[in-house]
CSV table of C-alpha atoms in Angstrom, one decimal:
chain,number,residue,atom,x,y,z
O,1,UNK,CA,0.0,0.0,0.0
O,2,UNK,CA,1.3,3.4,-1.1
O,3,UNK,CA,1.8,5.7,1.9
O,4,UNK,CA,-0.4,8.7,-0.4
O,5,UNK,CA,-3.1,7.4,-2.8
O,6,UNK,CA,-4.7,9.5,-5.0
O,7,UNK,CA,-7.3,8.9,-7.8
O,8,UNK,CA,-4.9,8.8,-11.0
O,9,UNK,CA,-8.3,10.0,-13.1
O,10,UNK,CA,-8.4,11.7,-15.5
O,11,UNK,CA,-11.4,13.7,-14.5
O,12,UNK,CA,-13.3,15.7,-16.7
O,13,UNK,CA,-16.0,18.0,-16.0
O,14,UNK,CA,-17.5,21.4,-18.1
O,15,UNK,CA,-16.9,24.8,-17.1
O,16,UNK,CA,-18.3,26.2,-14.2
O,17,UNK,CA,-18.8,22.4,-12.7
O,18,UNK,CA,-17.4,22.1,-9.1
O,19,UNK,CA,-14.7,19.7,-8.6
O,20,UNK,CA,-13.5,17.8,-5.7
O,21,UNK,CA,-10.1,16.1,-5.9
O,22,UNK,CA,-9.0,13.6,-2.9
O,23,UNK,CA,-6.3,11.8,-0.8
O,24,UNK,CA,-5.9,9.2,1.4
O,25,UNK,CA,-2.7,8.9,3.6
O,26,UNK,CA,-1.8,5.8,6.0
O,27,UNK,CA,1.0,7.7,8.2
O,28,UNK,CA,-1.1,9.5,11.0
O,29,UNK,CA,2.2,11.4,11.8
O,30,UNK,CA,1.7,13.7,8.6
O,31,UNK,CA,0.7,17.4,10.1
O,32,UNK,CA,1.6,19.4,6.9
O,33,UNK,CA,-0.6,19.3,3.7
O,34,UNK,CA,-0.3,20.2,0.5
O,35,UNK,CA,-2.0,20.9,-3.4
O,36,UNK,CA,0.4,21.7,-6.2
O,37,UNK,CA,-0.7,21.9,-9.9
O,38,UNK,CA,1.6,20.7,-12.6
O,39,UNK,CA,0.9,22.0,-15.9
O,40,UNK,CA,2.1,19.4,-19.0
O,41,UNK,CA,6.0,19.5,-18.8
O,42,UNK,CA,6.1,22.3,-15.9
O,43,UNK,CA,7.3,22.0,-12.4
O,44,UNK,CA,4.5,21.7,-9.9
O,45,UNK,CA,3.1,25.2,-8.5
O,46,UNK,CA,1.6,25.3,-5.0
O,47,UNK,CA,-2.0,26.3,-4.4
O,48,UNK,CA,-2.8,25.4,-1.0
O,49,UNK,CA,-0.9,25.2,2.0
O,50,UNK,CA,-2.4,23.5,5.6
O,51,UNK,CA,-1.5,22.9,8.7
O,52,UNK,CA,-3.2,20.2,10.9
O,53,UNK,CA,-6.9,19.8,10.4
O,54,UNK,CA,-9.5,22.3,9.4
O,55,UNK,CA,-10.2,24.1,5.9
O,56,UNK,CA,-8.8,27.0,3.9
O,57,UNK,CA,-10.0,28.8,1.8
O,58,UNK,CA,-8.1,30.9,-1.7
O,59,UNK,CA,-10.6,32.4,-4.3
O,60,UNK,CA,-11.8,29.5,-5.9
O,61,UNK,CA,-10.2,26.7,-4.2
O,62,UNK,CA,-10.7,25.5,-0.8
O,63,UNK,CA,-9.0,23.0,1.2
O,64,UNK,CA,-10.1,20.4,3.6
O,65,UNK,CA,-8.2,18.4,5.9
O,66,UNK,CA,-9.4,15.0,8.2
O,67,UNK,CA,-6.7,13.8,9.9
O,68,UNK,CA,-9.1,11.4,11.7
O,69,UNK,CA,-10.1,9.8,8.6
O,70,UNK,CA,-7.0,10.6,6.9
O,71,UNK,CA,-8.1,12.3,4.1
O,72,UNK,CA,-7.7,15.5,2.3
O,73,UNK,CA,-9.5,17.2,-0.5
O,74,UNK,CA,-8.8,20.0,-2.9
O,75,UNK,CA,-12.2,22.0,-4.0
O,76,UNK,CA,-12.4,23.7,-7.0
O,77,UNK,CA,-15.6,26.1,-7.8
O,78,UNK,CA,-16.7,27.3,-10.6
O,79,UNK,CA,-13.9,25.6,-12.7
O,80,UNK,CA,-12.0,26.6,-16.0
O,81,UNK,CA,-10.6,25.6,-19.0
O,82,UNK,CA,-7.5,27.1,-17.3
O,83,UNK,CA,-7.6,24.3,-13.9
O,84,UNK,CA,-7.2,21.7,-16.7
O,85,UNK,CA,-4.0,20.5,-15.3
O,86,UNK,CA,-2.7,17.4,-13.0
O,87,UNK,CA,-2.6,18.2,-9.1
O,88,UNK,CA,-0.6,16.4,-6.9
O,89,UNK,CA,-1.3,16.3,-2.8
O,90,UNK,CA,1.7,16.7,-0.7
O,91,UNK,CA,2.7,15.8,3.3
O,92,UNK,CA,5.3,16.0,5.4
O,93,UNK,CA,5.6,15.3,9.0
O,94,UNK,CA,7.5,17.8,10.2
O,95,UNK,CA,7.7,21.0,8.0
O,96,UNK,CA,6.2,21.7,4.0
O,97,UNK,CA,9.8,22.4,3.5
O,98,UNK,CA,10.9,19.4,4.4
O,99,UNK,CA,10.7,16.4,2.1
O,100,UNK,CA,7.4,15.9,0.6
O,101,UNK,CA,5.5,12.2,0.2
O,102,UNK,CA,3.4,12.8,-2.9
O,103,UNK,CA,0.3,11.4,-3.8
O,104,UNK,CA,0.0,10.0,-7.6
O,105,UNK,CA,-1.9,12.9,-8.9
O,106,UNK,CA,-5.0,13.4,-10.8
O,107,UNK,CA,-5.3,14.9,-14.2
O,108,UNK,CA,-8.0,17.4,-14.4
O,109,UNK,CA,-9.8,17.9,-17.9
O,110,UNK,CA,-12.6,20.9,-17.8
O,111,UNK,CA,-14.0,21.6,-20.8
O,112,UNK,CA,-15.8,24.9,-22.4
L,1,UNK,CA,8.3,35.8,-4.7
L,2,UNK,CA,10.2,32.3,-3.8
L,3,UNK,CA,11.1,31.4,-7.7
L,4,UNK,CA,13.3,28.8,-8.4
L,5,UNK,CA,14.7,28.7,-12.4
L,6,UNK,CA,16.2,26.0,-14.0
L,7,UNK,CA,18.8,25.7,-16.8
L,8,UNK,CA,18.6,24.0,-19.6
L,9,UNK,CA,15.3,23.4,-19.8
L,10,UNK,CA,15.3,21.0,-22.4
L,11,UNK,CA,18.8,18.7,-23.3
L,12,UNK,CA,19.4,16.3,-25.7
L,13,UNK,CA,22.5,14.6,-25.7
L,14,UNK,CA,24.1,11.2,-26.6
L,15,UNK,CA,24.7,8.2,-24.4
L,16,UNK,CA,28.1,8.4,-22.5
L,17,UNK,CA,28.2,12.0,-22.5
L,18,UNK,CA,27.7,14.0,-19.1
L,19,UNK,CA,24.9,16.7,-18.1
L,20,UNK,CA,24.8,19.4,-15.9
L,21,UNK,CA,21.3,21.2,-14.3
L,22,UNK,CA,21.3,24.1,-12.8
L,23,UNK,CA,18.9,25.1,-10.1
L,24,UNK,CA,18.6,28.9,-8.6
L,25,UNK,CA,16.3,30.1,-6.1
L,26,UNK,CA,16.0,33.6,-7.5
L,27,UNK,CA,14.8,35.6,-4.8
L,28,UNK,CA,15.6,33.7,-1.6
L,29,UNK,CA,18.3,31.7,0.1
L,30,UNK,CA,17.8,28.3,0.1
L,31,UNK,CA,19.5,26.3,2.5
L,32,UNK,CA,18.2,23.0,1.4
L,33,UNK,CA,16.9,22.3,-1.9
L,34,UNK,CA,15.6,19.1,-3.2
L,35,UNK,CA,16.3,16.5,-7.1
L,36,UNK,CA,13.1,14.9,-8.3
L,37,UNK,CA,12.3,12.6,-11.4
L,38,UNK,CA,9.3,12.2,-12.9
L,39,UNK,CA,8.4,9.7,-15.7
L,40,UNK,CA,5.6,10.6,-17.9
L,41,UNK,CA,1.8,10.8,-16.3
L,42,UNK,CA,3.8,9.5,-13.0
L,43,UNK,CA,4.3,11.4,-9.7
L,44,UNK,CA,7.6,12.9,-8.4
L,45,UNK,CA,10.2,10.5,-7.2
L,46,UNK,CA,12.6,12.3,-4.6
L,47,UNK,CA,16.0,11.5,-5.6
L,48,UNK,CA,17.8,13.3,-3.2
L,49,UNK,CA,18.2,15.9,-0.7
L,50,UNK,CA,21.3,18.9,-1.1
L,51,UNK,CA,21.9,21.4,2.1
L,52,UNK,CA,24.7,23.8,1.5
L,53,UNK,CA,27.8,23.2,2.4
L,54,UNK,CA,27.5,19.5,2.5
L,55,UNK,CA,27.1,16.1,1.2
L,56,UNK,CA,24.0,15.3,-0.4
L,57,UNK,CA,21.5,13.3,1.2
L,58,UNK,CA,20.2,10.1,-1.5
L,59,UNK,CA,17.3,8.4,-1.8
L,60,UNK,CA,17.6,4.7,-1.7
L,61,UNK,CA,18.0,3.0,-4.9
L,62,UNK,CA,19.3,6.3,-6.5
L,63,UNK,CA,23.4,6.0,-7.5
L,64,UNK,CA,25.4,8.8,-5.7
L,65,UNK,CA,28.2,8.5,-8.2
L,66,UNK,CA,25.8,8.5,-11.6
L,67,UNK,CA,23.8,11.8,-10.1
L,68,UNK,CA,26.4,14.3,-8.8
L,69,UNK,CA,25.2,16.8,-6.5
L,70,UNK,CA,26.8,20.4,-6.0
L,71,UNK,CA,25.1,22.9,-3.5
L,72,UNK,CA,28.1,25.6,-3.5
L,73,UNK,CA,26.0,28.4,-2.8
L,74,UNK,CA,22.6,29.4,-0.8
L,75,UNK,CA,21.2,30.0,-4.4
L,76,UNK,CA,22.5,27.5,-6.6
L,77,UNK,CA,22.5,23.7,-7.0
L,78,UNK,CA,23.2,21.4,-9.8
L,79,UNK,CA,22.5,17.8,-10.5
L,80,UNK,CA,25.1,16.2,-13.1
L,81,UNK,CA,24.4,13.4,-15.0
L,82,UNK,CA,27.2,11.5,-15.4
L,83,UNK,CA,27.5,8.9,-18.8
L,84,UNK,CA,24.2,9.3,-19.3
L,85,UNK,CA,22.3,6.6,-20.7
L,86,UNK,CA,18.7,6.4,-22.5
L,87,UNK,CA,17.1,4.9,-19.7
L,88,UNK,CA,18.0,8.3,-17.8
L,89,UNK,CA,16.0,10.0,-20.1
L,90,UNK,CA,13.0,11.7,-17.9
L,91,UNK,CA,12.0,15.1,-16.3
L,92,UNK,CA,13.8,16.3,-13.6
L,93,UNK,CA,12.8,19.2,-11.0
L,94,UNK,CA,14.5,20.6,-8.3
L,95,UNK,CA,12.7,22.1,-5.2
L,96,UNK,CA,14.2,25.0,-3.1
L,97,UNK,CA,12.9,25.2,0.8
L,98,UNK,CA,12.1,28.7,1.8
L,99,UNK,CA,11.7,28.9,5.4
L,100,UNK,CA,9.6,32.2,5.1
L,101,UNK,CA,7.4,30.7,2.5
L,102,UNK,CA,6.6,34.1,1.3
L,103,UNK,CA,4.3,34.0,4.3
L,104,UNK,CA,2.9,30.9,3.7
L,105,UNK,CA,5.5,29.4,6.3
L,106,UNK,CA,8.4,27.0,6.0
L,107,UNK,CA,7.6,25.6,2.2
L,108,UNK,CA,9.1,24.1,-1.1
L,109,UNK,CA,8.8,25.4,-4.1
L,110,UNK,CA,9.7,24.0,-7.9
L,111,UNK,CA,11.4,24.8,-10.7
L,112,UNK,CA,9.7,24.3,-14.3
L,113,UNK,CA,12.0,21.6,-15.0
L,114,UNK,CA,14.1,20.0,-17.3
L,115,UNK,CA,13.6,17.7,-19.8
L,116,UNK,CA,16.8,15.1,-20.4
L,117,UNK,CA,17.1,13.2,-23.8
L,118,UNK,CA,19.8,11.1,-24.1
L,119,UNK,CA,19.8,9.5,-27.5
């Protein structure tokens, strides 16, 4: 069992759909979460950055955090051509700058 | 803020030959930055950690003495590949920490990569 799984996809959906994008971790000592989107043959660029449980909120995304159930999800509203893209989850146990167990990542489709 | 460039961005070379990366955190210092590959629709594998001033850090299953490691200065770190073979051919990023996180708190963040071809 991978320590990070995440839905490979892809997922498509049409513009202005919400989407909801998920891991599932198996180390309960992860504290530090992360969404980065990678772009086709760019490095990944971080969206969301949390800290224990809870959500968070940026514009259009928001992120969510269950340490009890170990999960985490990324929510996008009113998507855009523009979120079609692959986006990885991220953890760490001790610091986001520290090094990162990434999930497999899901590629995002949304179509006009 | 907290960019990280990296050069070449694209290199094709033939097999046997050596190739160097360069990664630059452009506005910050970066006392530890990070190697990743990543194989087409796949995530990314850490190859190895590089702090400043010392020896690189390697994952396991990843050859110290094929991927070379320099981190001279707070903003610079290279990877060399050395006798490069086809199966090396892949994506490489680097990662530069920046304890401020431009706010955000301590954080990583990526360079656009480079893509290796070795013929």
């Amino acid at each position: 069992q991978k320590e990070v799984e995440q839905d490979p996809g892809p997922l498509s959906v049409p513009e202005g759909a919400i989407v909801s994008l998920n891991c599932t971790y198996s180390n309960s000592a992860f504290q530090y979460f992360m969404w980065y989107r990678q772009y086709s043959r760019k490095g990944p660029e971080l969206l969301m950055y949390t800290y224990s449980s809870g959500n968070k909120e940026d514009g259009r995304f928001t992120a969510q955090v269950d340490k009890s159930s170990k999960y985490i999800s990324l929510f996008i509203r009113d998507s855009q051509p523009s979120d079609s893209a692959t986006y990885l989850c991220a953890m760490s146990d001790n610091n986001a700058g520290n090094m990162l167990t990434f999930g497999g990542g899901t590629r995002l489709m949304v179509k006009p | 803020g907290a960019v990280v460039s990296q050069h070449p961005s694209r290199v094709i070379c033939k097999s046997g030959t050596s190739v160097k990366i360069e990664c630059r955190s452009l506005d910050f210092q970066a006392t530890t930055m990070f190697w990743y590959r990543q194989f087409p629709k796949k995530s990314l594998m850490l190859m190895a950690t590089s702090n400043e001033g010392s020896k690189a850090t390697y994952e396991q299953g990843v050859e110290k003495d094929k991927f070379l490691i320099n981190h001279a200065s707070l903003t610079l770190s290279t990877l060399t590949v050395t006798s490069a073979h086809p199966e090396d051919s892949s994506f490489y990023i680097c990662s530069a920490r920046d304890p401020q996180g431009g706010g955000r708190g301590d954080t990583q963040y990526f360079g656009p990569g480079t893509r290796l071809t070795v013929l």
